[in-house]
Amino acid sequence: MSDIFEWIDLYKALFALAAGLMLGLERELKDKAAGLKTISVICLGSCLFTILSLKITSEYTDGVRIASYVVGGIGFLGAGVIFKDGFTVNGLTTASVIWIAAAIGMAIGFGEIYLAAIFLAACLLIIYTGSYLNLAFFSGKTNKVLRIVLPDKNAALKGLILKDLRQYVSKMEQVRLESYSDKIILTLNIMVVTTRLGKLEQFLFDDHRIESFEL
């Protein structure tokens, strides 16, 4: 039994679990597809595969190939959480966290504890402060779905509304047009600078041509 079990493996498992919990907590708090449980298991699994690859490596067996397949295999999990919604591609950050969780788990499995700790700290720093850095140094933009109800079937009125909206939004895409006997419902994907969101809302409130809206 002593040839198979080593106390260092237990420490690696505990560190991998702790790293996975720290990485997964932020995703869990934001209610993402891959949260605390998923990220923790990924980090643990990557660590285990790496430990196994080290244990079975011999003169005749190249166990490192097991660890190499983790890199390819984790891509399938990452791809599963990415989807496009209008102008936005959602899930890229979650997929990136899955990827780095696997990398950190592998580093722990190989015994590179300090290296894993450095990259874990760097990853936690960026995922917890990235949104603030974006607002501080870049023009923060947000994507919204805007649903407008117009009181009658007036194509010219629709065109005027869209023309006026362009001064408040960076991008705009019509995704649906519903026509009824007494109204038109227009659904748009819009991208708006965060600082101009209030002006857009005020325009929608004040414009008497718009019967109602949902943003």
Coordinates of C-alpha atoms in Angstrom, one line a residue:
M1 CA 0.0 0.0 0.0
S2 CA 2.9 2.4 0.7
D3 CA 4.0 2.1 -2.9
I4 CA 0.7 3.3 -4.1
F5 CA -0.4 5.9 -1.5
E6 CA 1.7 8.9 -0.6
W7 CA 0.8 11.6 1.8
I8 CA 1.9 14.2 -0.7
D9 CA -1.0 13.0 -2.9
L10 CA -3.5 13.9 -0.2
Y11 CA -2.0 17.4 0.1
K12 CA -2.2 17.8 -3.6
A13 CA -5.9 16.8 -3.6
L14 CA -6.7 19.2 -0.8
F15 CA -4.9 22.1 -2.5
A16 CA -6.6 21.3 -5.8
L17 CA -10.0 21.3 -4.1
A18 CA -9.3 24.6 -2.4
A19 CA -8.2 26.1 -5.7
G20 CA -11.3 24.8 -7.4
L21 CA -13.5 26.2 -4.7
M22 CA -11.9 29.6 -4.9
L23 CA -12.2 29.7 -8.7
G24 CA -15.7 28.3 -8.8
L25 CA -17.1 30.6 -6.1
E26 CA -17.1 33.7 -8.3
R27 CA -18.9 31.8 -11.1
E28 CA -21.4 30.5 -8.6
L29 CA -22.2 33.9 -7.2
K30 CA -22.9 35.1 -10.7
D31 CA -25.1 32.1 -11.3
K32 CA -23.2 30.8 -14.3
A33 CA -23.6 27.4 -16.0
A34 CA -20.3 26.1 -14.5
G35 CA -20.2 27.0 -10.9
L36 CA -18.5 26.0 -7.7
K37 CA -19.1 22.3 -8.0
T38 CA -18.2 22.0 -11.6
I39 CA -15.0 24.0 -11.4
S40 CA -13.9 22.2 -8.2
V41 CA -14.4 18.8 -9.8
I42 CA -12.5 19.9 -12.9
C43 CA -9.5 21.0 -10.8
L44 CA -9.6 17.8 -8.8
G45 CA -9.9 15.6 -11.9
S46 CA -7.1 17.3 -13.7
C47 CA -4.9 16.9 -10.6
L48 CA -5.8 13.2 -10.4
F49 CA -5.1 12.5 -14.0
T50 CA -1.7 14.2 -13.7
I51 CA -0.8 12.2 -10.5
L52 CA -1.8 9.0 -12.3
S53 CA 0.3 9.9 -15.3
L54 CA 3.4 10.3 -13.0
K55 CA 2.7 7.1 -11.2
I56 CA 2.4 4.9 -14.3
T57 CA 5.3 6.4 -16.3
S58 CA 8.1 4.0 -16.7
E59 CA 10.8 3.0 -19.2
Y60 CA 8.1 1.2 -21.2
T61 CA 5.0 3.4 -20.6
D62 CA 4.7 7.1 -21.3
G63 CA 2.1 8.1 -18.7
V64 CA 2.5 11.8 -19.5
R65 CA 0.2 11.3 -22.4
I66 CA -2.6 10.9 -19.9
A67 CA -2.0 14.5 -18.7
S68 CA -1.7 15.8 -22.3
Y69 CA -5.2 14.5 -23.1
V70 CA -6.6 16.6 -20.2
V71 CA -5.7 19.7 -22.3
G72 CA -7.7 18.5 -25.3
G73 CA -10.5 17.1 -23.3
I74 CA -11.1 20.2 -21.2
G75 CA -11.9 22.0 -24.4
F76 CA -15.1 20.1 -24.9
L77 CA -16.4 21.3 -21.5
G78 CA -15.4 24.8 -22.2
A79 CA -17.1 24.9 -25.6
G80 CA -20.3 23.6 -23.9
V81 CA -20.8 26.8 -21.9
I82 CA -20.2 29.3 -24.8
F83 CA -23.2 30.6 -26.7
K84 CA -24.0 33.7 -28.8
D85 CA -26.8 36.0 -27.8
G86 CA -27.3 39.0 -30.2
F87 CA -24.1 41.0 -30.2
T88 CA -22.8 39.2 -27.1
V89 CA -20.9 36.0 -26.9
N90 CA -21.7 34.6 -23.5
G91 CA -19.7 32.0 -21.5
L92 CA -16.2 33.0 -22.6
T93 CA -15.1 33.9 -19.1
T94 CA -16.6 30.7 -17.7
A95 CA -14.9 28.7 -20.3
S96 CA -11.6 30.4 -19.5
V97 CA -12.0 29.7 -15.8
I98 CA -12.6 26.0 -16.7
W99 CA -9.4 26.1 -18.7
I100 CA -7.3 27.7 -16.0
A101 CA -8.8 25.4 -13.3
A102 CA -7.6 22.4 -15.3
A103 CA -4.2 24.0 -15.8
I104 CA -3.8 24.7 -12.1
G105 CA -5.0 21.2 -11.2
M106 CA -2.3 19.8 -13.5
A107 CA 0.4 22.0 -12.0
I108 CA -0.6 20.8 -8.5
G109 CA -0.6 17.2 -9.8
F110 CA 3.0 17.7 -11.1
G111 CA 4.0 19.1 -7.7
E112 CA 4.5 22.6 -8.9
I113 CA 2.6 24.1 -5.9
Y114 CA 4.2 27.5 -5.9
L115 CA 3.6 27.9 -9.6
A116 CA 0.0 26.9 -9.2
A117 CA -0.4 29.3 -6.3
I118 CA 1.0 32.2 -8.4
F119 CA -1.4 31.6 -11.3
L120 CA -4.3 31.0 -9.0
A121 CA -3.7 34.4 -7.3
A122 CA -3.4 36.1 -10.7
C123 CA -6.6 34.5 -12.0
L124 CA -8.5 35.5 -8.9
L125 CA -7.2 39.0 -9.1
I126 CA -8.4 39.5 -12.7
I127 CA -11.8 37.8 -12.3
Y128 CA -12.7 39.8 -9.2
T129 CA -11.3 43.2 -10.4
G130 CA -11.7 42.9 -14.2
S131 CA -15.1 44.7 -14.3
Y132 CA -13.7 47.6 -12.2
L133 CA -10.6 47.9 -14.4
N134 CA -12.8 47.9 -17.5
L135 CA -14.9 50.8 -16.2
A136 CA -11.8 52.7 -15.0
F137 CA -9.8 52.4 -18.2
F138 CA -12.2 51.6 -21.0
S139 CA -15.7 52.9 -22.0
G140 CA -17.9 50.3 -20.4
K141 CA -20.6 49.0 -22.7
T142 CA -23.6 46.8 -22.0
N143 CA -25.9 44.7 -24.2
K144 CA -29.6 44.9 -23.8
V145 CA -32.7 43.5 -25.4
L146 CA -35.2 46.4 -26.1
R147 CA -38.8 45.6 -26.8
I148 CA -40.9 48.5 -28.0
V149 CA -44.7 48.6 -28.5
L150 CA -45.9 51.2 -31.1
P151 CA -49.6 52.1 -31.2
D152 CA -50.4 51.5 -34.8
K153 CA -49.1 49.9 -38.0
N154 CA -47.1 52.8 -39.2
A155 CA -43.9 51.9 -41.0
A156 CA -42.7 55.5 -41.1
L157 CA -43.1 55.8 -37.4
K158 CA -41.0 52.7 -36.9
G159 CA -38.3 54.2 -39.1
L160 CA -38.3 57.5 -37.1
I161 CA -38.0 55.7 -33.8
L162 CA -35.1 53.6 -35.0
K163 CA -33.4 56.8 -36.3
D164 CA -33.8 58.6 -33.0
L165 CA -32.5 55.5 -31.1
R166 CA -29.2 55.5 -32.9
Q167 CA -28.0 58.6 -31.1
Y168 CA -28.1 56.7 -27.8
V169 CA -26.8 53.3 -28.8
S170 CA -23.5 52.0 -30.3
K171 CA -25.0 49.1 -32.2
M172 CA -28.5 48.1 -33.0
E173 CA -30.0 45.0 -34.6
Q174 CA -33.6 44.2 -35.2
V175 CA -34.4 40.6 -34.3
R176 CA -38.1 40.5 -34.4
L177 CA -41.1 42.5 -35.8
E178 CA -44.6 41.5 -34.7
S179 CA -47.7 43.0 -36.3
Y180 CA -51.1 43.1 -34.8
S181 CA -54.4 44.8 -35.7
D182 CA -53.7 47.7 -33.4
K183 CA -50.0 47.7 -32.7
I184 CA -46.5 46.8 -33.7
I185 CA -44.0 45.1 -31.4
L186 CA -40.4 45.7 -32.2
T187 CA -37.6 43.7 -30.6
L188 CA -34.0 45.0 -30.8
N189 CA -30.6 43.9 -29.6
I190 CA -28.7 47.0 -28.7
M191 CA -25.3 47.9 -27.3
V192 CA -25.1 51.0 -25.3
V193 CA -22.3 52.8 -23.4
T194 CA -23.1 52.4 -19.7
T195 CA -22.9 56.2 -19.0
R196 CA -25.6 56.8 -21.7
L197 CA -28.0 54.2 -20.4
G198 CA -29.9 56.8 -18.3
K199 CA -30.4 59.1 -21.3
L200 CA -31.7 56.2 -23.3
E201 CA -34.2 55.3 -20.6
Q202 CA -35.3 58.9 -20.3
F203 CA -35.9 59.1 -24.1
L204 CA -38.0 56.0 -24.0
F205 CA -40.1 57.4 -21.1
D206 CA -40.6 60.8 -22.7
D207 CA -41.3 59.7 -26.3
H208 CA -45.1 59.8 -26.7
R209 CA -44.9 57.8 -29.9
I210 CA -44.0 54.7 -27.8
E211 CA -46.9 53.0 -26.1
S212 CA -44.7 50.9 -23.9
F213 CA -41.3 49.4 -23.7
E214 CA -39.3 46.7 -22.0
L215 CA -35.5 47.0 -21.5

